[in-house]
JSON list of C-alpha atoms in Angstrom, two decimals:
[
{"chain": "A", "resi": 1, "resn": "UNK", "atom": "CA", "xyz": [53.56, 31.78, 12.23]},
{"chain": "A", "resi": 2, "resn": "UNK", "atom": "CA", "xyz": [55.52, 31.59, 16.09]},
{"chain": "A", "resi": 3, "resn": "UNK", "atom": "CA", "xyz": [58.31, 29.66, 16.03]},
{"chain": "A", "resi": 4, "resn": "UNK", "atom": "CA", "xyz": [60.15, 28.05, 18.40]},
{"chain": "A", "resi": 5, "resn": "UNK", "atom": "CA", "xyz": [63.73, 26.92, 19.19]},
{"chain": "A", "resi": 6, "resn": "UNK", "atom": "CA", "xyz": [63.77, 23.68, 20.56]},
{"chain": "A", "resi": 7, "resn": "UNK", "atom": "CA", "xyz": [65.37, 20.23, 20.98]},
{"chain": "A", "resi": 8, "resn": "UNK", "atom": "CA", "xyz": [64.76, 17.11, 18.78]},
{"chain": "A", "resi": 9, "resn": "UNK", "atom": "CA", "xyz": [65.51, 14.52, 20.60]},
{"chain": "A", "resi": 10, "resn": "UNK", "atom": "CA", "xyz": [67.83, 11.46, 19.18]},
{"chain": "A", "resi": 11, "resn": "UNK", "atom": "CA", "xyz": [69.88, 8.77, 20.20]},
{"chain": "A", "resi": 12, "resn": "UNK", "atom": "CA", "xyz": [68.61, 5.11, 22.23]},
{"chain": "A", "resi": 13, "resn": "UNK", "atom": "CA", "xyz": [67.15, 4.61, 25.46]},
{"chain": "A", "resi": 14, "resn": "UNK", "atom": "CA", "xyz": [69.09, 6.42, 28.63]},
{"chain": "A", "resi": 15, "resn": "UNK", "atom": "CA", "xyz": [71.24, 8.01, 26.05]},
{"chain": "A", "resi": 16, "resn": "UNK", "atom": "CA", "xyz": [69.54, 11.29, 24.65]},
{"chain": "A", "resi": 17, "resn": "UNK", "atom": "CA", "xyz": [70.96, 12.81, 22.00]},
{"chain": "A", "resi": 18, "resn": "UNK", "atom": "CA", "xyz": [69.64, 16.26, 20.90]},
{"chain": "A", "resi": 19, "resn": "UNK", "atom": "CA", "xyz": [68.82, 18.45, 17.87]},
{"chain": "A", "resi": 20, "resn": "UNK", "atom": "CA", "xyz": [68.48, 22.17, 18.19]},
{"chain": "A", "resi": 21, "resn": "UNK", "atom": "CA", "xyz": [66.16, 22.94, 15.14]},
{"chain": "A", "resi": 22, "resn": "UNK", "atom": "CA", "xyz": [63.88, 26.07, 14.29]},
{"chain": "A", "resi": 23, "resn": "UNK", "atom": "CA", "xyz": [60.15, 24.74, 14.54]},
{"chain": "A", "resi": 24, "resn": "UNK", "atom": "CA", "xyz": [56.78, 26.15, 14.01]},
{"chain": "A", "resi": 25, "resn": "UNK", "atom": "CA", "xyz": [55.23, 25.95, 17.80]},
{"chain": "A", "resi": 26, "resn": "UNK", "atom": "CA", "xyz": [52.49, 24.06, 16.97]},
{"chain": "A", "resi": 27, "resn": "UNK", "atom": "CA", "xyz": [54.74, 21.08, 15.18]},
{"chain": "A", "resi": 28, "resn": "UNK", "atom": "CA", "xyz": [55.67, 18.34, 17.87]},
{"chain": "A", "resi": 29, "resn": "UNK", "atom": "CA", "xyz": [58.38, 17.98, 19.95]},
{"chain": "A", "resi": 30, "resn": "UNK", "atom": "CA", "xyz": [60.37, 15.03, 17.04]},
{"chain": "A", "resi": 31, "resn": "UNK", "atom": "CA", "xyz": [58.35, 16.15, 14.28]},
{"chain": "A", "resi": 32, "resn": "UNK", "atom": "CA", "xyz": [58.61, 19.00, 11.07]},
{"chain": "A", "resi": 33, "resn": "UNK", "atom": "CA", "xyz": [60.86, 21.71, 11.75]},
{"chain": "A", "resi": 34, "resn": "UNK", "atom": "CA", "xyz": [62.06, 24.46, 9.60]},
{"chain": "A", "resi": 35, "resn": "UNK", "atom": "CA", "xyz": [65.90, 24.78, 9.93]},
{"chain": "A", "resi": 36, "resn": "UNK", "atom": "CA", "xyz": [68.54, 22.34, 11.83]},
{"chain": "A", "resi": 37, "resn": "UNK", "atom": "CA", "xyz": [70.83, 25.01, 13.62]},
{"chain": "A", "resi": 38, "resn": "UNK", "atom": "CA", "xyz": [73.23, 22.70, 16.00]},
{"chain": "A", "resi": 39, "resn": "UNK", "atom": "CA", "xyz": [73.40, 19.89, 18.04]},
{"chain": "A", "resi": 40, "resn": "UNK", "atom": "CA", "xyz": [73.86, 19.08, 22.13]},
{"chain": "A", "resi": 41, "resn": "UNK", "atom": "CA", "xyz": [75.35, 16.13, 23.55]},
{"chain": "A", "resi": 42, "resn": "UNK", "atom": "CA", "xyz": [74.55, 15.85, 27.27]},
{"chain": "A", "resi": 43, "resn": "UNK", "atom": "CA", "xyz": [76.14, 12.76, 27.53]},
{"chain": "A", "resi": 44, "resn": "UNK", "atom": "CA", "xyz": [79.61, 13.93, 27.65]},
{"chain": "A", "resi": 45, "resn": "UNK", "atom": "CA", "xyz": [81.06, 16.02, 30.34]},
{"chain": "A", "resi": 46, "resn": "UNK", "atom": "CA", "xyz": [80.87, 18.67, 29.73]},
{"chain": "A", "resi": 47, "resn": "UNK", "atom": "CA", "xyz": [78.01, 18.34, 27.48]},
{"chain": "A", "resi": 48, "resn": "UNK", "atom": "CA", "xyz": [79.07, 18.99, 23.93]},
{"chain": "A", "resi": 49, "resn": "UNK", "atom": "CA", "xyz": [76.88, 22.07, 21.84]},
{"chain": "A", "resi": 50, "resn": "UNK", "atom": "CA", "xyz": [77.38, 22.52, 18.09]},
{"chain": "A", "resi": 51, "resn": "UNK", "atom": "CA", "xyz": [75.68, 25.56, 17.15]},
{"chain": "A", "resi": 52, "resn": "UNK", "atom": "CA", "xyz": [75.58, 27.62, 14.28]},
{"chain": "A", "resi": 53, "resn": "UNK", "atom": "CA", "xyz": [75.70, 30.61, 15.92]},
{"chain": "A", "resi": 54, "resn": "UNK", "atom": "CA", "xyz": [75.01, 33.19, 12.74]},
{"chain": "A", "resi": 55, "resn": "UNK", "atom": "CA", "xyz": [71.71, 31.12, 12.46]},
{"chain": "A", "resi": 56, "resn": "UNK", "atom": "CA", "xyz": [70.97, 31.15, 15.62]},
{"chain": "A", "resi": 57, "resn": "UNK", "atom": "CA", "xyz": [71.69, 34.86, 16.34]},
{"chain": "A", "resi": 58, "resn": "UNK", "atom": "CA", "xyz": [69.42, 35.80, 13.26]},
{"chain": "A", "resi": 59, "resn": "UNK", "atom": "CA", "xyz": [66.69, 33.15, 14.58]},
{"chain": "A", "resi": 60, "resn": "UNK", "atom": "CA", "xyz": [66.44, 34.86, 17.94]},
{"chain": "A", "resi": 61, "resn": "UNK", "atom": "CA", "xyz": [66.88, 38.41, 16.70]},
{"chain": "A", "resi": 62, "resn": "UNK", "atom": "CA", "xyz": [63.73, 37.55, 14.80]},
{"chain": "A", "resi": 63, "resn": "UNK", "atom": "CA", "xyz": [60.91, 36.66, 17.46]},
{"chain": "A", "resi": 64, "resn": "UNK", "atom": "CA", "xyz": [61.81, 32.77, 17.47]},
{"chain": "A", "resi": 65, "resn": "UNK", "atom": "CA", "xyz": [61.34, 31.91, 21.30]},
{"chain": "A", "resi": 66, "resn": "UNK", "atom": "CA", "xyz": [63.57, 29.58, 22.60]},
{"chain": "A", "resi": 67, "resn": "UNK", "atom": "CA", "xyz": [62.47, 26.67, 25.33]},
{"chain": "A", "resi": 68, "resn": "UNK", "atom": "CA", "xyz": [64.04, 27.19, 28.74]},
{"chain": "A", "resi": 69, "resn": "UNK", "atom": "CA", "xyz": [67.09, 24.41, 28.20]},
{"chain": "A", "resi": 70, "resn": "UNK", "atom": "CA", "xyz": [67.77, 26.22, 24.67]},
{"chain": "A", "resi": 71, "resn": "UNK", "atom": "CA", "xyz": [67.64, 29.50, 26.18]},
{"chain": "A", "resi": 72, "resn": "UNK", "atom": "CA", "xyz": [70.40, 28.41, 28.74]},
{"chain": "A", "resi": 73, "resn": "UNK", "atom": "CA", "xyz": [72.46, 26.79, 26.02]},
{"chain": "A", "resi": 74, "resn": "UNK", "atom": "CA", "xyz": [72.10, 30.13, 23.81]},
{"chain": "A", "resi": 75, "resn": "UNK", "atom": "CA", "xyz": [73.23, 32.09, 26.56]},
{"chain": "A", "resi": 76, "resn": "UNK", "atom": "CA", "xyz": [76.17, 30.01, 27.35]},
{"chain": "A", "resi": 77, "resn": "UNK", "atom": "CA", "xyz": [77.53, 30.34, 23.90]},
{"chain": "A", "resi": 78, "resn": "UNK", "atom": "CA", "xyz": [76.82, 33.80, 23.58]},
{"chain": "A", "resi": 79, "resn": "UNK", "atom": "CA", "xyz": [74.24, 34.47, 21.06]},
{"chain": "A", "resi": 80, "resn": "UNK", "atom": "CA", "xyz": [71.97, 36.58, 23.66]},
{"chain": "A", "resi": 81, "resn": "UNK", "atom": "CA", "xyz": [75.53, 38.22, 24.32]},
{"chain": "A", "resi": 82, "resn": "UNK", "atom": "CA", "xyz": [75.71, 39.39, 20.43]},
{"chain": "A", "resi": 83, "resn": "UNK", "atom": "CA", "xyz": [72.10, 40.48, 20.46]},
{"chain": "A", "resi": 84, "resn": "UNK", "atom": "CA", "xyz": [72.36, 42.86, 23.43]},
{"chain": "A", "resi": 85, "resn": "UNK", "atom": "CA", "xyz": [75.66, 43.99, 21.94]},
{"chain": "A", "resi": 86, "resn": "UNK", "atom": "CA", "xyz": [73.75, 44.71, 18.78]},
{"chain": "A", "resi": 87, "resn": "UNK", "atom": "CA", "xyz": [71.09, 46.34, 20.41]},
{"chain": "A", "resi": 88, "resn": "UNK", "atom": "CA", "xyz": [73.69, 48.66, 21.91]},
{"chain": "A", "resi": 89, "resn": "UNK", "atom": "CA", "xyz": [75.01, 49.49, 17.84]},
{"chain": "A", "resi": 90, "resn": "UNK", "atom": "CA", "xyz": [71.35, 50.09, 16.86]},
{"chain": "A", "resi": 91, "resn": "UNK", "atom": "CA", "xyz": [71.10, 52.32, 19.86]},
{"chain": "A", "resi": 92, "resn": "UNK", "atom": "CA", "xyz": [74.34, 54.44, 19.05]},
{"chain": "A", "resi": 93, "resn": "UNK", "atom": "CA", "xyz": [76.33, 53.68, 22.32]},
{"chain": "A", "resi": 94, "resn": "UNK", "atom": "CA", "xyz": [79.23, 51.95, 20.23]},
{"chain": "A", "resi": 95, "resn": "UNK", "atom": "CA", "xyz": [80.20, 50.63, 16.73]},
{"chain": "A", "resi": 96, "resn": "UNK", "atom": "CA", "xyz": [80.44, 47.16, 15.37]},
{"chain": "A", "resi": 97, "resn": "UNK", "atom": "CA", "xyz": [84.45, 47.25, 16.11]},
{"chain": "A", "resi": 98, "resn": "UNK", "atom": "CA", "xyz": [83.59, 47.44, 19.40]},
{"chain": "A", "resi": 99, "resn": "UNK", "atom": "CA", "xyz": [81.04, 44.41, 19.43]},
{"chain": "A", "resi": 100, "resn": "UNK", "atom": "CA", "xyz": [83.62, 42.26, 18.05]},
{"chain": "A", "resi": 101, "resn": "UNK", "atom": "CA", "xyz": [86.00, 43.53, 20.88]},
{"chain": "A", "resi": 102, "resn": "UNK", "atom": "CA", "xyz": [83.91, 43.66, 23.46]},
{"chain": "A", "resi": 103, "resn": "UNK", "atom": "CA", "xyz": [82.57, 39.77, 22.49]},
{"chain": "A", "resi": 104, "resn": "UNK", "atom": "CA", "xyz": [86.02, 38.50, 21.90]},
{"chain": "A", "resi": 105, "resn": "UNK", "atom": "CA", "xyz": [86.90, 39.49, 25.59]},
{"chain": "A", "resi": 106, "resn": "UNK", "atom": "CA", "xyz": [84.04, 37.36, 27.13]},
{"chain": "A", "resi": 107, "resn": "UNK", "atom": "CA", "xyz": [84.46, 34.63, 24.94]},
{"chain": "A", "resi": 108, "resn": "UNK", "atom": "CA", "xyz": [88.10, 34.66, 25.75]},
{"chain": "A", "resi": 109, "resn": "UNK", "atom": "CA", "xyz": [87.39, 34.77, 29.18]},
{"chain": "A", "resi": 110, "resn": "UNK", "atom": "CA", "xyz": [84.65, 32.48, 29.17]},
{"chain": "A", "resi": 111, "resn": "UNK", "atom": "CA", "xyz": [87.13, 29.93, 27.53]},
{"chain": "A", "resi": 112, "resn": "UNK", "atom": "CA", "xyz": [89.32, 30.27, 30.64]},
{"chain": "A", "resi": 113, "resn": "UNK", "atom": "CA", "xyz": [86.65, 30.23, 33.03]},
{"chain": "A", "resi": 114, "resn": "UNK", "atom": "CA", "xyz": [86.26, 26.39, 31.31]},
{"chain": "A", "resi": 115, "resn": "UNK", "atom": "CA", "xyz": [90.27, 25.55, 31.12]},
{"chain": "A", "resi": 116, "resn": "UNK", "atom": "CA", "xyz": [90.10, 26.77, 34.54]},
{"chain": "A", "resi": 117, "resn": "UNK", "atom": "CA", "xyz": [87.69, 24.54, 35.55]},
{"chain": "A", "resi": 118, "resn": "UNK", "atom": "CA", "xyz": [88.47, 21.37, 33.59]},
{"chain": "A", "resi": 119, "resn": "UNK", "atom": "CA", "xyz": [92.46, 21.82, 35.21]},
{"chain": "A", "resi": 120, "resn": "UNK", "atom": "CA", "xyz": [90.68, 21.84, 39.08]},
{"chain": "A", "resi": 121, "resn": "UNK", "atom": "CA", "xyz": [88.33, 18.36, 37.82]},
{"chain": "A", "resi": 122, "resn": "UNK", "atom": "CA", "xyz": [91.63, 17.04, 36.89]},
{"chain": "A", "resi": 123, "resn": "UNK", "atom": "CA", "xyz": [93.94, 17.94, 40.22]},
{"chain": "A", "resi": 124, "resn": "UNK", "atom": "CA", "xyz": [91.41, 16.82, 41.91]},
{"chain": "A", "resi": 125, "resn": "UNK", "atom": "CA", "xyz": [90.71, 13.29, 40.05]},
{"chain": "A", "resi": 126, "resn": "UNK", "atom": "CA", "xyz": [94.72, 13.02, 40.72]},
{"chain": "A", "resi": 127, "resn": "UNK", "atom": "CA", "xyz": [94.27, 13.68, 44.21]},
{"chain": "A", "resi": 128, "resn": "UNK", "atom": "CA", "xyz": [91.36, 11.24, 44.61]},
{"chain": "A", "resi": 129, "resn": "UNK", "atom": "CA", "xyz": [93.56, 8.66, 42.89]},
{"chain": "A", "resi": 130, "resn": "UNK", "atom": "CA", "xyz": [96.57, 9.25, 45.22]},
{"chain": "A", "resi": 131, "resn": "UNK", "atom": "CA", "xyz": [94.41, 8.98, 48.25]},
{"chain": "A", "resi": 132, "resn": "UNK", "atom": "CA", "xyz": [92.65, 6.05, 47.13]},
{"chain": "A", "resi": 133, "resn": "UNK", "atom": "CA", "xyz": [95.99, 4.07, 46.21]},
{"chain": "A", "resi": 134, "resn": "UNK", "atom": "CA", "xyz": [97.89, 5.15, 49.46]},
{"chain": "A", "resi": 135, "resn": "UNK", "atom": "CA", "xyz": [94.45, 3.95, 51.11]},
{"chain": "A", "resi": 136, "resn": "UNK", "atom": "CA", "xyz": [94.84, 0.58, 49.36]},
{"chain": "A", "resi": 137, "resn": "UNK", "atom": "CA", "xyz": [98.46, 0.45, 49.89]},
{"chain": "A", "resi": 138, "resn": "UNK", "atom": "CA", "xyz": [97.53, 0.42, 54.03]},
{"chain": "A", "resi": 139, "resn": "UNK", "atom": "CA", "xyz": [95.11, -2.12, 53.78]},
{"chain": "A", "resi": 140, "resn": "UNK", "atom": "CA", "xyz": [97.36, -4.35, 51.81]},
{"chain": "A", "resi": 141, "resn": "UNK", "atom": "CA", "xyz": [100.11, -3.58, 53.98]},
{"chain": "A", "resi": 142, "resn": "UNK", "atom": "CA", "xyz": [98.27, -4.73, 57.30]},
{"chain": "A", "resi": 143, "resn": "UNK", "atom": "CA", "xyz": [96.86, -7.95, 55.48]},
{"chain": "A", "resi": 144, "resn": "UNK", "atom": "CA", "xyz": [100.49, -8.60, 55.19]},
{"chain": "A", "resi": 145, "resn": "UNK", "atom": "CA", "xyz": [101.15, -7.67, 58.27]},
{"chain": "A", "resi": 146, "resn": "UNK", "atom": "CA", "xyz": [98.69, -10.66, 59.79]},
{"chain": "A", "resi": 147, "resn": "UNK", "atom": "CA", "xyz": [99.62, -12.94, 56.85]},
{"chain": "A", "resi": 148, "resn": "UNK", "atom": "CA", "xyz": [103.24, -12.81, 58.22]},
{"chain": "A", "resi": 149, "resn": "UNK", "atom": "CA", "xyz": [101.85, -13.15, 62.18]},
{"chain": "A", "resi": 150, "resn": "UNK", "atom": "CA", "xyz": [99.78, -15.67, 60.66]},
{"chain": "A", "resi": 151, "resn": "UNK", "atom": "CA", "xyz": [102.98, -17.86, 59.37]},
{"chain": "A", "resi": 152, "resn": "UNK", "atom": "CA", "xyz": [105.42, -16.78, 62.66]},
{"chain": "A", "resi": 153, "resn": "UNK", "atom": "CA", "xyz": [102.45, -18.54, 64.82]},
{"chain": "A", "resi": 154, "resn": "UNK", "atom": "CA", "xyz": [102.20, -21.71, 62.57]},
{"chain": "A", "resi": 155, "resn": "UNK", "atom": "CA", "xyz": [106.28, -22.18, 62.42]},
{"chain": "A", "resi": 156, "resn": "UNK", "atom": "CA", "xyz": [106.25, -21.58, 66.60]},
{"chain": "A", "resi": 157, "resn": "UNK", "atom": "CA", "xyz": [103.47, -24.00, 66.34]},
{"chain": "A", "resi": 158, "resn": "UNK", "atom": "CA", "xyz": [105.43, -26.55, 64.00]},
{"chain": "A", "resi": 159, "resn": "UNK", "atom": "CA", "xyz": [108.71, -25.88, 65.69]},
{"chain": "A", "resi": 160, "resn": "UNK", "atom": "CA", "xyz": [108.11, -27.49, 69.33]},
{"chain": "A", "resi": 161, "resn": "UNK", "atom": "CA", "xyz": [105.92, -30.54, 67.56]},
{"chain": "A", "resi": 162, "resn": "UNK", "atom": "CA", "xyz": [109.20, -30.97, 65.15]},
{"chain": "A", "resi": 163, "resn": "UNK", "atom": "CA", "xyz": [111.30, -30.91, 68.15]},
{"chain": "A", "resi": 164, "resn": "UNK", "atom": "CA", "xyz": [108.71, -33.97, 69.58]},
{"chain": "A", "resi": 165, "resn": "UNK", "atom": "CA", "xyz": [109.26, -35.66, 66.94]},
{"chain": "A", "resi": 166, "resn": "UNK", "atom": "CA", "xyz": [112.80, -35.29, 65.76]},
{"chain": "A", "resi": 167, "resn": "UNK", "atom": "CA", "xyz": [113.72, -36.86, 69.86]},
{"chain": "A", "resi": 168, "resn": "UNK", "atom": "CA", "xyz": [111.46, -39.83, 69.13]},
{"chain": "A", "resi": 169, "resn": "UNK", "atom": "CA", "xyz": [112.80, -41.25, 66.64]},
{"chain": "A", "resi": 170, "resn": "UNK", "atom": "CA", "xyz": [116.45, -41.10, 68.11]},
{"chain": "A", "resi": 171, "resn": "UNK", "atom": "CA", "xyz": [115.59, -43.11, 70.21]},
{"chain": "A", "resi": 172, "resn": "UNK", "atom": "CA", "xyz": [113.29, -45.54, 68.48]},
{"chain": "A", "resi": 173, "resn": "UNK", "atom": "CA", "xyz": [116.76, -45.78, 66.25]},
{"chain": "A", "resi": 174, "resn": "UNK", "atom": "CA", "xyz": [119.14, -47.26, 68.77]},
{"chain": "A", "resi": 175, "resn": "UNK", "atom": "CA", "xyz": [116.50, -49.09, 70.69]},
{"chain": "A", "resi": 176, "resn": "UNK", "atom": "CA", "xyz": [115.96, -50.62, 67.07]},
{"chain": "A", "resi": 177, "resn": "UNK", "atom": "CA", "xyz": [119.42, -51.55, 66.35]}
]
């Protein structure tokens, strides 16, 4: 029997939500699978994966082929890493202390490749921000700007038609009394 490690898919319309399951190849896509080994979210960002990565490393040491968006998500979380370390132990070019050395060091630098990366989103979200509020902060500050020229013209306007007016009636007053 060839099986296959693939995605199940999940979730509603526009909002995928995947299973990563151990299949035979011939089942469909949403249908009977052998063996749920994790989960991917690409909805969040970065998209979430829940693996189980002892089931998965035994899965793929075993002949299951992956699909090309498992493969990538295998890779990323090392399990191809382990297996070519493991190959290395069959082969005699180092012992199993120095797999779990060796794979500790790229995870760990993996993990700051991704701390790395989330600190530079958020600078430059912050940045973005700043710039967009000192942005705003100009265009309110020249709508006030012709809001005041605005009221200087009316009360220039008003002034010499109060003046009219306030000389008018002094002397409708006397010529009254």
């Amino acid at each position: 029997m060839a099986t296959k490690i693939r995605l199940q898919r999940h979730g509603r319309k526009n909002y995928a939500f995947y299973s990563i399951v151990i299949a035979d190849s011939r089942a469909p896509r949403d249908g009977r699978f052998i063996e749920k080994i994790g989960t991917y979210n690409p909805n969040t960002n970065p998209s979430t994966v829940d693996l189980k990565f002892e089931r998965a490393l035994h899965w793929v040491e075993n002949g299951a082929q992956p699909t090309d968006t498992v493969r990538n998500i295998l890779s990323k979380e090392g399990v191809y890493m382990m297996k070519h370390l493991k190959g290395g132990v069959k082969k005699g070019a180092f012992d199993e202390a120095a797999v779990e050395v060796k794979f500790n060091a790229w995870k760990a630098e993996k993990d700051n490749k991704l701390k790395a990366a989330a600190a530079k989103n958020a600078a430059d979200k912050k940045a973005a921000d700043a710039a967009r509020l000192a942005a705003e902060k100009k265009v309110n500050e020249e709508i006030a700007k012709k809001v005041a020229e605005k009221k200087a013209a009316a009360a220039a306007a008003a002034a010499p038609a109060e003046e009219a007016e306030g000389e008018a009636p002094a002397e409708e007053v006397p010529a009254e009394a």
